[in-house]
Coordinates of C-alpha atoms in Angstrom, one line a residue:
Chain A
X1 CA -6.7 -128.7 150.0
X2 CA -6.2 -129.8 153.6
X3 CA -2.5 -130.3 153.0
X4 CA -2.2 -126.6 152.1
X5 CA -3.7 -125.4 155.4
X6 CA -2.5 -122.1 156.8
X7 CA -3.9 -120.3 159.8
X8 CA -6.5 -117.8 158.7
X9 CA -4.8 -115.1 160.8
X10 CA -2.0 -115.0 158.3
X11 CA -2.5 -112.4 155.7
X12 CA -2.5 -113.5 152.0
X13 CA 0.8 -113.1 150.2
X14 CA -0.5 -113.4 146.7
X15 CA -3.5 -111.4 145.9
X16 CA -5.8 -111.0 142.8
X17 CA -7.2 -114.5 142.4
X18 CA -4.1 -115.9 140.7
X19 CA -3.8 -119.2 139.0
X20 CA -0.5 -120.9 138.2
X21 CA -0.7 -119.8 134.6
X22 CA -1.5 -116.2 135.7
X23 CA 1.7 -116.1 137.8
X24 CA 3.7 -117.1 134.7
X25 CA 2.0 -114.4 132.6
X26 CA 2.6 -111.7 135.2
X27 CA 6.2 -112.6 135.8
X28 CA 7.0 -112.9 132.1
X29 CA 5.2 -109.6 131.2
X30 CA 8.0 -107.1 131.9
X31 CA 10.4 -109.3 129.9
X32 CA 8.2 -109.9 126.9
X33 CA 6.9 -106.3 126.8
X34 CA 8.8 -103.2 125.6
X35 CA 10.5 -100.7 127.9
X36 CA 8.5 -97.6 128.6
X37 CA 9.7 -94.0 128.5
X38 CA 10.3 -93.8 132.2
X39 CA 12.6 -96.8 132.1
X40 CA 14.6 -95.2 129.3
X41 CA 14.8 -91.9 131.2
X42 CA 16.0 -93.5 134.4
X43 CA 18.3 -95.8 132.6
X44 CA 19.9 -92.9 130.7
X45 CA 20.5 -90.9 133.9
X46 CA 22.0 -94.0 135.6
X47 CA 24.2 -94.6 132.5
X48 CA 25.4 -91.0 132.5
X49 CA 26.3 -91.2 136.2
X50 CA 28.1 -94.5 135.7
X51 CA 30.1 -93.0 132.8
X52 CA 31.0 -90.0 135.0
X53 CA 32.2 -92.5 137.6
X54 CA 34.2 -94.4 135.1
X55 CA 35.8 -91.1 134.0
X56 CA 36.8 -90.3 137.6
X57 CA 38.1 -93.9 138.1
X58 CA 40.3 -93.5 135.0
X59 CA 41.5 -90.2 136.2
X60 CA 42.3 -91.7 139.7
X61 CA 44.2 -94.6 138.2
X62 CA 46.1 -92.6 135.6
X63 CA 47.1 -89.7 138.0
X64 CA 47.2 -91.4 141.4
X65 CA 45.2 -91.5 144.6
X66 CA 46.4 -87.9 145.2
X67 CA 43.4 -86.7 143.2
X68 CA 41.2 -87.8 146.2
X69 CA 40.7 -85.5 149.2
X70 CA 42.9 -87.7 151.4
X71 CA 45.7 -86.2 153.5
X72 CA 48.3 -87.7 155.7
X73 CA 46.1 -87.8 158.7
X74 CA 42.9 -89.0 157.1
X75 CA 44.3 -91.6 154.8
X76 CA 41.1 -93.6 154.5
X77 CA 37.8 -91.8 153.9
X78 CA 35.1 -92.0 151.2
X79 CA 36.6 -95.1 149.5
X80 CA 36.2 -97.3 152.6
X81 CA 33.0 -95.6 153.6
X82 CA 31.5 -96.4 150.3
X83 CA 32.9 -99.9 150.4
X84 CA 31.3 -100.7 153.7
X85 CA 28.1 -99.0 152.7
X86 CA 27.7 -101.1 149.6
X87 CA 28.7 -104.3 151.3
X88 CA 26.1 -103.6 154.0
X89 CA 23.4 -103.0 151.5
X90 CA 24.2 -106.4 150.0
X91 CA 23.5 -108.2 153.3
X92 CA 19.7 -108.0 153.1
X93 CA 19.5 -110.1 150.0
X94 CA 21.2 -113.1 151.6
X95 CA 19.2 -112.5 154.8
X96 CA 16.0 -112.7 152.8
X97 CA 16.9 -115.6 150.7
X98 CA 18.8 -117.7 153.3
X99 CA 17.8 -116.8 156.8
X100 CA 14.2 -116.4 156.0
X101 CA 14.3 -119.7 154.1
X102 CA 15.6 -121.5 157.2
X103 CA 12.9 -119.9 159.2
X104 CA 10.3 -121.0 156.6
X105 CA 9.0 -117.5 156.1
X106 CA 6.8 -117.6 153.1
X107 CA 6.9 -113.9 152.5
X108 CA 10.4 -114.2 151.3
X109 CA 9.2 -115.7 148.0
X110 CA 7.9 -112.5 146.5
X111 CA 11.0 -110.5 147.2
X112 CA 14.0 -112.9 147.3
X113 CA 15.0 -112.7 143.7
X114 CA 15.3 -109.0 143.6
X115 CA 16.9 -108.8 147.0
X116 CA 19.5 -111.3 145.8
X117 CA 20.1 -109.4 142.6
X118 CA 20.6 -106.3 144.8
X119 CA 23.1 -108.2 146.8
X120 CA 25.2 -109.2 143.9
X121 CA 25.1 -105.8 142.2
X122 CA 26.0 -104.0 145.4
X123 CA 28.8 -106.3 146.3
X124 CA 30.2 -105.6 142.8
X125 CA 30.1 -101.9 143.6
X126 CA 31.8 -102.5 147.0
X127 CA 34.5 -104.5 145.3
X128 CA 35.4 -101.6 143.0
X129 CA 36.7 -99.5 145.9
X130 CA 39.5 -101.6 147.3
X131 CA 40.4 -102.3 143.6
X132 CA 40.7 -98.6 142.8
X133 CA 42.4 -97.8 146.0
X134 CA 45.2 -100.2 145.1
X135 CA 46.3 -97.6 142.7
X136 CA 47.5 -100.2 140.3
X137 CA 44.4 -102.5 139.9
X138 CA 46.2 -104.6 137.3
X139 CA 48.2 -106.0 140.2
X140 CA 45.1 -107.0 142.1
X141 CA 46.0 -110.6 141.8
X142 CA 48.8 -109.9 144.3
X143 CA 46.1 -110.4 147.1
X144 CA 45.8 -114.0 146.1
X145 CA 48.1 -116.6 147.7
X146 CA 49.7 -117.7 144.5
X147 CA 53.3 -118.9 144.1
X148 CA 55.3 -116.1 142.5
X149 CA 58.7 -115.1 141.3
X150 CA 59.4 -112.6 144.1
X151 CA 61.1 -115.3 146.2
X152 CA 58.0 -117.0 147.7
X153 CA 56.6 -113.7 148.9
X154 CA 53.3 -114.6 150.3
X155 CA 50.2 -112.7 151.5
X156 CA 49.8 -112.1 155.2
X157 CA 47.1 -114.3 156.6
X158 CA 47.1 -112.4 159.9
X159 CA 45.7 -109.3 158.2
X160 CA 42.0 -108.6 158.3
X161 CA 42.3 -107.0 154.9
X162 CA 43.2 -110.4 153.5
X163 CA 40.4 -112.0 155.4
X164 CA 38.2 -109.5 153.6
X165 CA 39.5 -110.7 150.2
X166 CA 38.4 -114.2 151.1
X167 CA 35.2 -113.3 152.7
X168 CA 34.0 -111.0 150.0
X169 CA 35.0 -113.3 147.1
X170 CA 33.3 -116.2 148.8
X171 CA 30.2 -114.1 149.5
X172 CA 30.0 -112.8 145.9
X173 CA 30.4 -116.2 144.2
X174 CA 28.2 -118.2 146.6
X175 CA 25.5 -115.6 146.3
X176 CA 25.8 -115.7 142.6
X177 CA 25.4 -119.5 142.3
X178 CA 22.6 -119.5 144.9
X179 CA 20.8 -116.9 142.8
X180 CA 21.4 -118.6 139.5
X181 CA 20.4 -122.0 140.7
X182 CA 17.1 -120.5 141.8
X183 CA 16.7 -118.8 138.5
X184 CA 17.0 -121.9 136.4
X185 CA 13.3 -123.0 136.6
X186 CA 12.2 -119.4 136.0
X187 CA 14.4 -118.9 133.0
X188 CA 13.0 -122.3 131.8
X189 CA 9.5 -120.9 132.1
X190 CA 10.5 -117.8 130.0
X191 CA 12.2 -120.0 127.5
X192 CA 9.2 -122.2 127.0
X193 CA 6.9 -119.2 126.6
X194 CA 9.3 -117.3 124.2
X195 CA 8.1 -116.9 120.7
X196 CA 11.0 -114.8 119.3
X197 CA 13.8 -117.2 118.2
X198 CA 16.6 -115.0 119.6
X199 CA 14.9 -114.7 123.0
X200 CA 14.3 -118.5 123.0
X201 CA 18.0 -119.1 122.3
X202 CA 19.2 -116.8 125.1
X203 CA 16.9 -118.2 127.7
X204 CA 17.7 -121.8 126.7
X205 CA 21.3 -120.9 127.2
X206 CA 20.9 -119.4 130.6
X207 CA 18.4 -122.0 131.9
X208 CA 21.0 -124.7 131.4
X209 CA 18.4 -127.0 129.9
X210 CA 16.2 -127.2 133.0
X211 CA 13.4 -129.6 132.5
X212 CA 11.7 -129.9 135.9
X213 CA 12.1 -133.6 136.5
X214 CA 11.0 -134.9 139.9
X215 CA 14.5 -135.9 140.8
X216 CA 15.9 -132.5 139.7
X217 CA 13.4 -130.8 142.0
X218 CA 14.3 -133.1 144.9
X219 CA 18.0 -132.1 144.5
X220 CA 17.0 -128.5 143.9
X221 CA 15.2 -128.2 147.2
X222 CA 18.0 -129.9 149.1
X223 CA 20.6 -127.7 147.5
X224 CA 18.6 -124.6 148.3
X225 CA 18.3 -125.6 151.9
X226 CA 22.0 -126.5 152.3
X227 CA 23.1 -123.3 150.5
X228 CA 20.8 -121.3 152.8
X229 CA 22.4 -123.1 155.8
X230 CA 25.9 -122.2 154.5
X231 CA 24.9 -118.6 153.4
X232 CA 23.5 -117.7 156.8
X233 CA 26.8 -118.0 158.8
X234 CA 28.6 -116.7 155.7
X235 CA 26.6 -113.4 155.6
X236 CA 27.2 -112.9 159.3
X237 CA 30.9 -113.6 158.9
X238 CA 31.3 -111.2 156.0
X239 CA 30.3 -108.1 157.9
X240 CA 32.1 -109.4 161.0
X241 CA 35.3 -109.5 159.0
X242 CA 34.6 -106.1 157.5
X243 CA 34.3 -104.8 161.0
X244 CA 37.6 -106.4 161.9
X245 CA 39.3 -104.0 159.4
X246 CA 38.7 -101.4 162.1
X247 CA 38.3 -103.4 165.3
X248 CA 41.7 -105.1 165.1
X249 CA 43.5 -101.7 164.8
X250 CA 44.5 -99.7 167.8
X251 CA 42.8 -96.4 166.8
X252 CA 40.5 -95.0 169.5
X253 CA 36.9 -95.2 168.2
X254 CA 37.8 -98.3 166.1
X255 CA 39.2 -100.6 168.7
X256 CA 36.0 -101.9 170.1
X257 CA 34.7 -105.5 170.5
X258 CA 31.1 -104.4 169.8
X259 CA 31.9 -103.9 166.2
X260 CA 31.0 -107.3 164.7
X261 CA 27.4 -107.6 165.9
X262 CA 26.8 -103.8 165.5
X263 CA 28.1 -103.9 161.9
X264 CA 26.0 -106.9 161.0
X265 CA 22.8 -105.3 162.5
X266 CA 23.6 -102.1 160.6
X267 CA 24.2 -104.0 157.4
X268 CA 20.8 -105.7 157.6
X269 CA 19.2 -102.4 158.5
X270 CA 20.6 -100.6 155.5
X271 CA 20.0 -103.6 153.2
X272 CA 16.3 -103.9 154.0
X273 CA 16.0 -100.1 153.5
X274 CA 17.5 -100.5 150.0
X275 CA 15.2 -103.5 149.3
X276 CA 12.3 -101.3 150.2
X277 CA 13.5 -98.4 148.0
X278 CA 13.9 -100.7 145.0
X279 CA 10.8 -102.9 145.4
X280 CA 8.4 -100.1 146.2
X281 CA 9.2 -98.6 142.7
X282 CA 9.5 -102.0 141.0
X283 CA 6.1 -103.4 142.1
X284 CA 4.5 -100.3 140.6
X285 CA 6.4 -100.1 137.4
X286 CA 6.3 -103.9 136.7
X287 CA 2.7 -104.3 137.9
X288 CA 3.7 -106.7 140.6
X289 CA 1.5 -105.3 143.4
X290 CA -0.2 -108.7 143.7
X291 CA 3.1 -110.4 144.6
X292 CA 4.9 -107.7 146.6
X293 CA 2.0 -106.7 148.7
X294 CA 1.6 -104.1 151.4
X295 CA 2.1 -107.0 153.8
X296 CA 5.6 -107.6 152.5
X297 CA 6.4 -103.9 152.9
X298 CA 5.1 -103.8 156.4
X299 CA 7.2 -106.9 157.4
X300 CA 10.3 -105.3 155.9
X301 CA 9.5 -102.1 157.9
X302 CA 9.3 -104.2 161.0
X303 CA 12.8 -105.6 160.3
X304 CA 14.1 -102.1 159.7
X305 CA 12.6 -101.0 163.0
X306 CA 14.2 -103.9 164.9
X307 CA 17.6 -103.7 163.4
X308 CA 17.5 -99.9 163.7
X309 CA 16.8 -100.3 167.4
X310 CA 19.8 -102.7 167.7
X311 CA 22.0 -100.2 165.9
X312 CA 20.7 -97.4 168.2
X313 CA 21.5 -99.6 171.2
X314 CA 25.0 -100.2 169.9
X315 CA 25.6 -96.4 169.5
X316 CA 24.6 -95.8 173.1
X317 CA 26.6 -98.8 174.4
X318 CA 29.6 -97.4 172.6
X319 CA 29.2 -94.1 174.3
X320 CA 28.7 -95.7 177.7
X321 CA 31.7 -98.1 177.3
X322 CA 33.9 -95.1 176.3
X323 CA 33.0 -93.3 179.5
X324 CA 33.1 -96.5 181.6
X325 CA 36.5 -97.6 180.3
X326 CA 38.2 -94.6 181.9
X327 CA 40.5 -94.4 178.9
X328 CA 41.0 -90.7 178.0
X329 CA 41.7 -91.3 174.3
X330 CA 38.5 -93.4 174.0
X331 CA 36.5 -90.8 175.8
X332 CA 37.8 -88.0 173.7
X333 CA 37.1 -89.9 170.5
X334 CA 33.5 -90.3 171.3
X335 CA 33.0 -86.8 172.8
X336 CA 34.6 -85.4 169.7
X337 CA 32.3 -87.4 167.4
X338 CA 29.2 -85.9 169.1
X339 CA 30.4 -82.4 169.8
X340 CA 33.5 -81.8 167.7
X341 CA 33.8 -80.3 164.2
X342 CA 31.9 -83.4 162.7
X343 CA 29.0 -83.0 165.1
X344 CA 26.7 -82.6 162.1
X345 CA 27.6 -85.9 160.6
X346 CA 27.1 -87.6 164.0
X347 CA 23.7 -86.1 164.5
X348 CA 22.7 -86.8 161.0
X349 CA 23.5 -90.4 161.7
X350 CA 21.6 -90.4 165.0
X351 CA 18.5 -88.8 163.5
X352 CA 18.4 -91.1 160.4
X353 CA 19.3 -94.4 162.1
X354 CA 18.0 -94.2 165.6
X355 CA 15.1 -91.8 165.5
X356 CA 13.5 -92.3 162.1
X357 CA 13.0 -96.1 162.3
X358 CA 11.2 -95.7 165.6
X359 CA 8.3 -94.1 163.7
X360 CA 7.6 -97.6 162.4
X361 CA 6.0 -98.5 165.7
X362 CA 2.9 -96.8 164.3
X363 CA 0.9 -99.1 162.1
X364 CA -0.4 -96.3 160.1
X365 CA 3.1 -95.1 159.2
X366 CA 4.6 -98.6 158.4
X367 CA 1.7 -99.4 156.1
X368 CA 2.0 -96.2 154.2
X369 CA 3.9 -96.8 151.0
X370 CA 5.1 -93.3 150.5
X371 CA 6.3 -93.0 154.1
X372 CA 8.1 -96.4 153.8
X373 CA 9.8 -95.1 150.7
X374 CA 11.0 -91.9 152.4
X375 CA 12.2 -93.7 155.5
X376 CA 14.1 -96.2 153.3
X377 CA 16.0 -93.4 151.7
X378 CA 16.6 -91.7 155.0
X379 CA 18.0 -94.9 156.5
X380 CA 20.4 -95.3 153.7
X381 CA 21.7 -91.8 154.1
X382 CA 22.0 -92.4 157.8
X383 CA 24.0 -95.6 157.3
X384 CA 26.3 -93.8 154.9
X385 CA 26.9 -91.2 157.6
X386 CA 27.5 -93.9 160.2
X387 CA 30.5 -95.3 158.2
X388 CA 31.7 -91.8 157.5
X389 CA 31.5 -90.9 161.2
X390 CA 33.3 -94.1 162.3
X391 CA 36.1 -93.7 159.8
X392 CA 36.8 -89.9 159.4
X393 CA 36.1 -88.7 162.9
X394 CA 38.3 -91.4 164.4
X395 CA 41.2 -90.5 162.1
X396 CA 41.0 -86.7 161.9
X397 CA 42.2 -86.2 165.5
X398 CA 45.6 -87.8 165.3
X399 CA 47.8 -88.5 168.3
X400 CA 49.7 -85.3 167.6
X401 CA 47.6 -82.1 167.7
X402 CA 49.8 -80.7 165.0
X403 CA 48.4 -83.4 162.7
X404 CA 44.8 -82.5 163.4
X405 CA 42.9 -81.8 160.3
X406 CA 39.6 -82.0 158.4
X407 CA 38.7 -84.0 155.4
X408 CA 37.0 -82.6 152.4
X409 CA 36.2 -84.8 149.4
X410 CA 37.4 -83.8 146.0
X411 CA 35.2 -83.9 142.9
X412 CA 36.8 -87.3 142.1
X413 CA 35.7 -88.8 145.4
X414 CA 32.2 -87.7 144.8
X415 CA 32.3 -88.7 141.2
X416 CA 33.3 -92.2 141.9
X417 CA 30.6 -92.6 144.6
X418 CA 27.9 -91.3 142.3
X419 CA 29.3 -93.5 139.5
X420 CA 28.8 -96.6 141.6
X421 CA 25.2 -95.6 142.3
X422 CA 24.8 -95.1 138.6
X423 CA 26.4 -98.5 137.9
X424 CA 24.2 -100.2 140.5
X425 CA 21.0 -98.8 138.9
X426 CA 22.2 -99.6 135.4
X427 CA 22.6 -103.3 136.5
X428 CA 19.3 -103.3 138.4
X429 CA 17.3 -101.7 135.5
X430 CA 18.8 -104.2 133.0
X431 CA 17.9 -107.0 135.4
X432 CA 14.4 -105.8 135.8
X433 CA 13.9 -106.0 132.1
X434 CA 15.5 -109.3 131.4
X435 CA 15.2 -111.5 134.5
X436 CA 12.2 -113.1 136.1
X437 CA 12.0 -110.6 139.0
X438 CA 9.7 -112.9 141.1
X439 CA 10.8 -116.4 141.9
X440 CA 7.7 -117.7 140.2
X441 CA 8.3 -121.4 140.8
X442 CA 8.5 -120.8 144.5
X443 CA 5.5 -118.5 144.5
X444 CA 3.5 -121.2 142.9
X445 CA 4.3 -123.5 145.8
X446 CA 2.7 -121.1 148.3
X447 CA -0.2 -120.1 146.1
X448 CA -2.6 -122.7 147.7
X449 CA -1.6 -121.9 151.2
X450 CA -1.2 -118.1 150.9
X451 CA -3.1 -117.0 147.9
X452 CA -6.1 -114.8 148.7
X453 CA -8.5 -116.9 146.5
X454 CA -7.6 -120.1 148.3
X455 CA -7.8 -118.5 151.6
X456 CA -11.3 -117.3 150.9
X457 CA -12.3 -120.7 149.7
X458 CA -11.1 -122.2 152.9
X459 CA -12.9 -119.6 155.0
X460 CA -16.1 -120.5 153.1
X461 CA -15.7 -124.3 153.5
X462 CA -14.7 -123.9 157.1
X463 CA -11.5 -125.8 156.9
Chain B
X1 CA 14.6 -148.6 125.5
X2 CA 11.0 -147.9 124.9
X3 CA 10.3 -145.4 122.2
X4 CA 6.6 -145.0 122.7
X5 CA 5.3 -143.0 125.7
X6 CA 2.0 -142.2 127.3
X7 CA 2.0 -138.7 128.5
X8 CA -0.6 -138.2 131.3
X9 CA -1.0 -134.4 131.7
X10 CA -2.6 -132.9 134.8
X11 CA -3.5 -129.3 135.6
X12 CA -3.1 -129.3 139.3
X13 CA -0.5 -130.5 141.8
X14 CA -2.9 -132.3 144.1
X15 CA -4.5 -134.1 141.2
X16 CA -1.1 -135.2 140.1
X17 CA -0.1 -136.4 143.5
X18 CA -3.3 -138.5 143.9
X19 CA -2.8 -139.9 140.4
X20 CA 0.8 -140.8 141.0
X21 CA -0.2 -142.6 144.2
X22 CA -3.1 -144.4 142.3
X23 CA -0.9 -145.5 139.4
X24 CA 1.8 -146.7 141.6
X25 CA -0.7 -148.8 143.5
X26 CA -1.9 -150.2 140.2
X27 CA 1.7 -151.2 139.4
X28 CA 2.2 -148.8 136.5
X29 CA 5.8 -148.1 135.8
X30 CA 6.3 -144.3 135.8
X31 CA 9.5 -143.2 134.1
X32 CA 9.5 -139.6 135.0
X33 CA 7.4 -136.7 136.1
X34 CA 7.8 -133.1 134.9
X35 CA 6.4 -130.3 137.1
X36 CA 6.6 -126.5 137.0
X37 CA 7.5 -126.3 140.7
X38 CA 8.5 -128.7 143.5
X39 CA 5.5 -130.7 144.5
X40 CA 6.0 -131.7 148.1
X41 CA 5.6 -135.4 148.7
X42 CA 6.0 -136.3 145.0
X43 CA 9.5 -137.9 145.5
X44 CA 8.0 -140.2 148.3
X45 CA 5.0 -141.1 146.1
X46 CA 7.3 -142.0 143.3
X47 CA 9.5 -143.9 145.6
X48 CA 12.6 -141.9 144.7
X49 CA 15.7 -142.5 146.9
X50 CA 16.5 -139.5 149.1
X51 CA 19.2 -137.4 147.5
X52 CA 22.7 -137.7 149.0
X53 CA 23.9 -134.3 147.7
X54 CA 24.0 -132.7 151.2
X55 CA 26.3 -135.5 152.3
X56 CA 28.5 -134.6 149.3
X57 CA 28.3 -131.0 150.4
X58 CA 29.5 -132.0 153.9
X59 CA 32.5 -133.9 152.5
X60 CA 33.4 -130.9 150.2
X61 CA 33.3 -128.6 153.2
X62 CA 35.7 -130.9 155.1
X63 CA 38.0 -130.8 152.0
X64 CA 37.9 -127.0 152.0
X65 CA 38.6 -126.9 155.8
X66 CA 41.6 -129.2 155.4
X67 CA 42.8 -127.3 152.4
X68 CA 42.7 -124.0 154.3
X69 CA 44.7 -125.5 157.2
X70 CA 47.2 -127.0 154.8
X71 CA 47.6 -123.8 152.8
X72 CA 48.0 -121.4 155.7
X73 CA 50.3 -123.7 157.6
X74 CA 52.5 -124.1 154.6
X75 CA 52.6 -120.4 153.7
X76 CA 52.8 -118.8 157.1
X77 CA 54.6 -121.4 159.3
X78 CA 56.6 -123.6 157.0
X79 CA 57.7 -121.7 154.0
X80 CA 58.4 -118.2 155.3
X81 CA 57.7 -117.6 159.0
X82 CA 57.8 -113.9 160.0
X83 CA 57.5 -111.8 163.0
X84 CA 54.5 -109.5 162.1
X85 CA 53.8 -106.8 164.6
X86 CA 55.5 -108.6 167.5
X87 CA 53.4 -111.6 166.9
X88 CA 55.8 -114.3 165.5
X89 CA 54.3 -117.0 163.3
X90 CA 56.5 -119.9 164.2
X91 CA 53.9 -122.3 165.5
X92 CA 50.6 -123.2 163.9
X93 CA 48.6 -123.5 167.1
X94 CA 49.7 -120.1 168.4
X95 CA 48.9 -118.5 165.0
X96 CA 45.6 -120.4 164.6
X97 CA 43.2 -117.8 165.9
X98 CA 44.1 -115.5 163.0
X99 CA 43.4 -118.3 160.6
X100 CA 39.9 -119.0 161.7
X101 CA 38.1 -116.6 159.4
X102 CA 39.7 -118.0 156.3
X103 CA 39.2 -121.6 157.5
X104 CA 35.6 -120.8 157.7
X105 CA 35.4 -119.0 154.4
X106 CA 37.1 -121.7 152.5
X107 CA 34.9 -124.4 154.1
X108 CA 31.9 -122.6 152.8
X109 CA 33.5 -121.8 149.4
X110 CA 34.4 -125.4 148.7
X111 CA 31.1 -126.9 150.1
X112 CA 28.8 -124.5 148.2
X113 CA 30.6 -124.5 144.8
X114 CA 31.4 -128.1 144.6
X115 CA 27.9 -129.1 145.7
X116 CA 26.3 -126.9 143.1
X117 CA 28.7 -128.3 140.4
X118 CA 27.8 -131.8 141.5
X119 CA 24.1 -130.9 141.2
X120 CA 24.6 -129.5 137.7
X121 CA 26.5 -132.6 136.6
X122 CA 24.2 -135.1 138.2
X123 CA 21.0 -133.4 136.9
X124 CA 22.7 -132.7 133.5
X125 CA 22.4 -129.0 133.6
X126 CA 24.8 -126.8 131.8
X127 CA 24.9 -124.0 129.1
X128 CA 23.8 -125.2 125.6
X129 CA 22.1 -128.2 127.1
X130 CA 18.8 -128.9 125.3
X131 CA 15.8 -128.9 127.6
X132 CA 14.0 -132.3 127.8
X133 CA 10.6 -131.5 129.1
X134 CA 8.2 -133.1 126.5
X135 CA 5.8 -130.2 126.3
X136 CA 6.7 -126.6 127.1
X137 CA 3.7 -126.1 129.4
X138 CA 5.4 -128.2 132.2
X139 CA 7.3 -125.1 133.2
X140 CA 4.1 -123.1 133.4
X141 CA 1.1 -124.8 134.9
X142 CA 0.9 -128.4 133.6
X143 CA 2.2 -131.6 135.3
X144 CA 3.2 -134.4 133.1
X145 CA 3.6 -138.1 133.9
X146 CA 5.7 -140.0 131.4
X147 CA 4.9 -143.7 131.2
X148 CA 6.7 -146.0 128.7
X149 CA 4.3 -148.1 126.5
X150 CA 5.1 -151.5 125.1
X151 CA 2.0 -153.5 124.1
X152 CA -0.2 -152.6 127.0
X153 CA -1.4 -149.3 125.6
X154 CA -5.1 -150.0 126.2
X155 CA -4.7 -151.2 129.7
X156 CA -2.5 -148.2 130.6
X157 CA -5.0 -145.8 129.1
X158 CA -7.9 -147.2 131.0
X159 CA -5.9 -147.0 134.3
X160 CA -4.8 -143.4 133.6
X161 CA -8.4 -142.4 132.7
X162 CA -9.5 -143.4 136.2
X163 CA -7.4 -140.5 137.6
X164 CA -8.4 -136.8 137.4
X165 CA -6.7 -136.3 134.1
X166 CA -6.5 -133.2 132.0
X167 CA -5.2 -134.8 128.7
X168 CA -3.6 -138.0 127.5
X169 CA -1.0 -138.0 124.7
X170 CA 0.6 -140.9 123.0
X171 CA 4.0 -140.0 121.7
X172 CA 6.4 -142.0 119.6
X173 CA 10.0 -141.3 119.7
X174 CA 11.3 -141.8 116.1
X175 CA 15.0 -141.1 116.5
X176 CA 15.7 -143.6 119.3

């Protein structure tokens, strides 16, 4: 037991006197059991929303982008807002699985699988928006640098939009293989427990014949570490490049060097909020309270508080620099944000993103599950408004006052956004029923150091 | 190839580790160990060579980096140089800052994917591959040491029994 020592001050991460076998049973339970009524209700609602979104997408593509609320001044609105919002949400998954792995944070084990699933599903939602905005999505392959019959007409590698194509496709595919490689031992566990032949067949297929040899585990651990090392700068680069979409332009309000770090902090902020939203519900529904403990929720709340403060700091820096720059256009852009016709969006953003996470300084509030859930929703609303404020308020006051206008979304804009939320939940609910939602092999490695039963045993023996 | 195996099954990772160290000291040849999760120190106890997969990953990353430079230089500088937004692309070094993001992304892309593919091939993991763990419990909570048996069955058994064992199985492989 001495080799599994952990300081007694660290709170247990696995509670309920678990054994290795009990962990397998608990993780396999939601998969082997039947879906309850609530699952079907939520799934049906999500599916309906998704279908409504699909309808709106078909309408957009068959009629044209004119069905959106865009006008000649505000040529970029909900589509890019939603794109950045979804990409941002995705960042927490990689942060939990990669950055926390490099820092050897054991609390990542209980939540990394679902956080990574969330990453992949939300990046898929994000990818839909540029695809639809192309108008002719069947020509999407034109963004790839492939030889063609148009007289060697290549893509423009100076464009941040093309950098986005590379960043997001790298991000999506690398996250996917990272996730799947981690899933192999857990799929194998489900496969070896399965009694129904069909289930056994499916899980044999997806577990790639994982057998758990000593050599395989050695490579597995090395691969996880190196992938984490690659994914960490990758995740930072992705939102940096997303911020370049704005920062490399010359629009007042967009043309700021603070964008990359500010966007990355905002992305982690919103992503952790979404992880909290999903896991607070999932731990209850799937009876995983012993693995996703209050300690996990508290730690995530602390991350939300810190990244929220960074974001708040960035907002204030932006205002200060606008004033300090002495550039009238820049000053007007920021004054207009806070006091112009979109003041309500600006102050909604400020309240949700800067004020609300500060409440997490109180231990009583950050250890309250219902409060954490409410804040996580508030933060995601705030982060949506942040992107809306940056994008729409910077555009709606054009250089010529005769072009000044407002933006109002059409039902299609709203429908597509709601559709992606539905699609996201459809994927996540299917995942929660068919995938091992806890990285059980990894949790087993920390059981002896962080399980409450082993901790108690060590306290008693005095070592 | 031996077609008779002794399967020493343990129910705890620390017991397994002690047993492997003991058996190695006794000079028992261990063919393989199957565990439900990575047991730290097991590769050293078994005397496994360190894996070189991260070196492969580094080389793949270098290939990706070189590919990115080659591709963007060919497309933007050699094949069709253009003056985009007053920033002409007639020299690689002057245009290079704009290429940095994609150089980085392709380095990561090549390194991550080729490394994972190498891992899958070296560890023989792919769809429709049959699992090879001798008993299904080794993905749950049992640890299995596989020892080939020739005519030393009794001697092996007595050595294995000295460890903190859960169960011993003798398995004959008929089809090999």
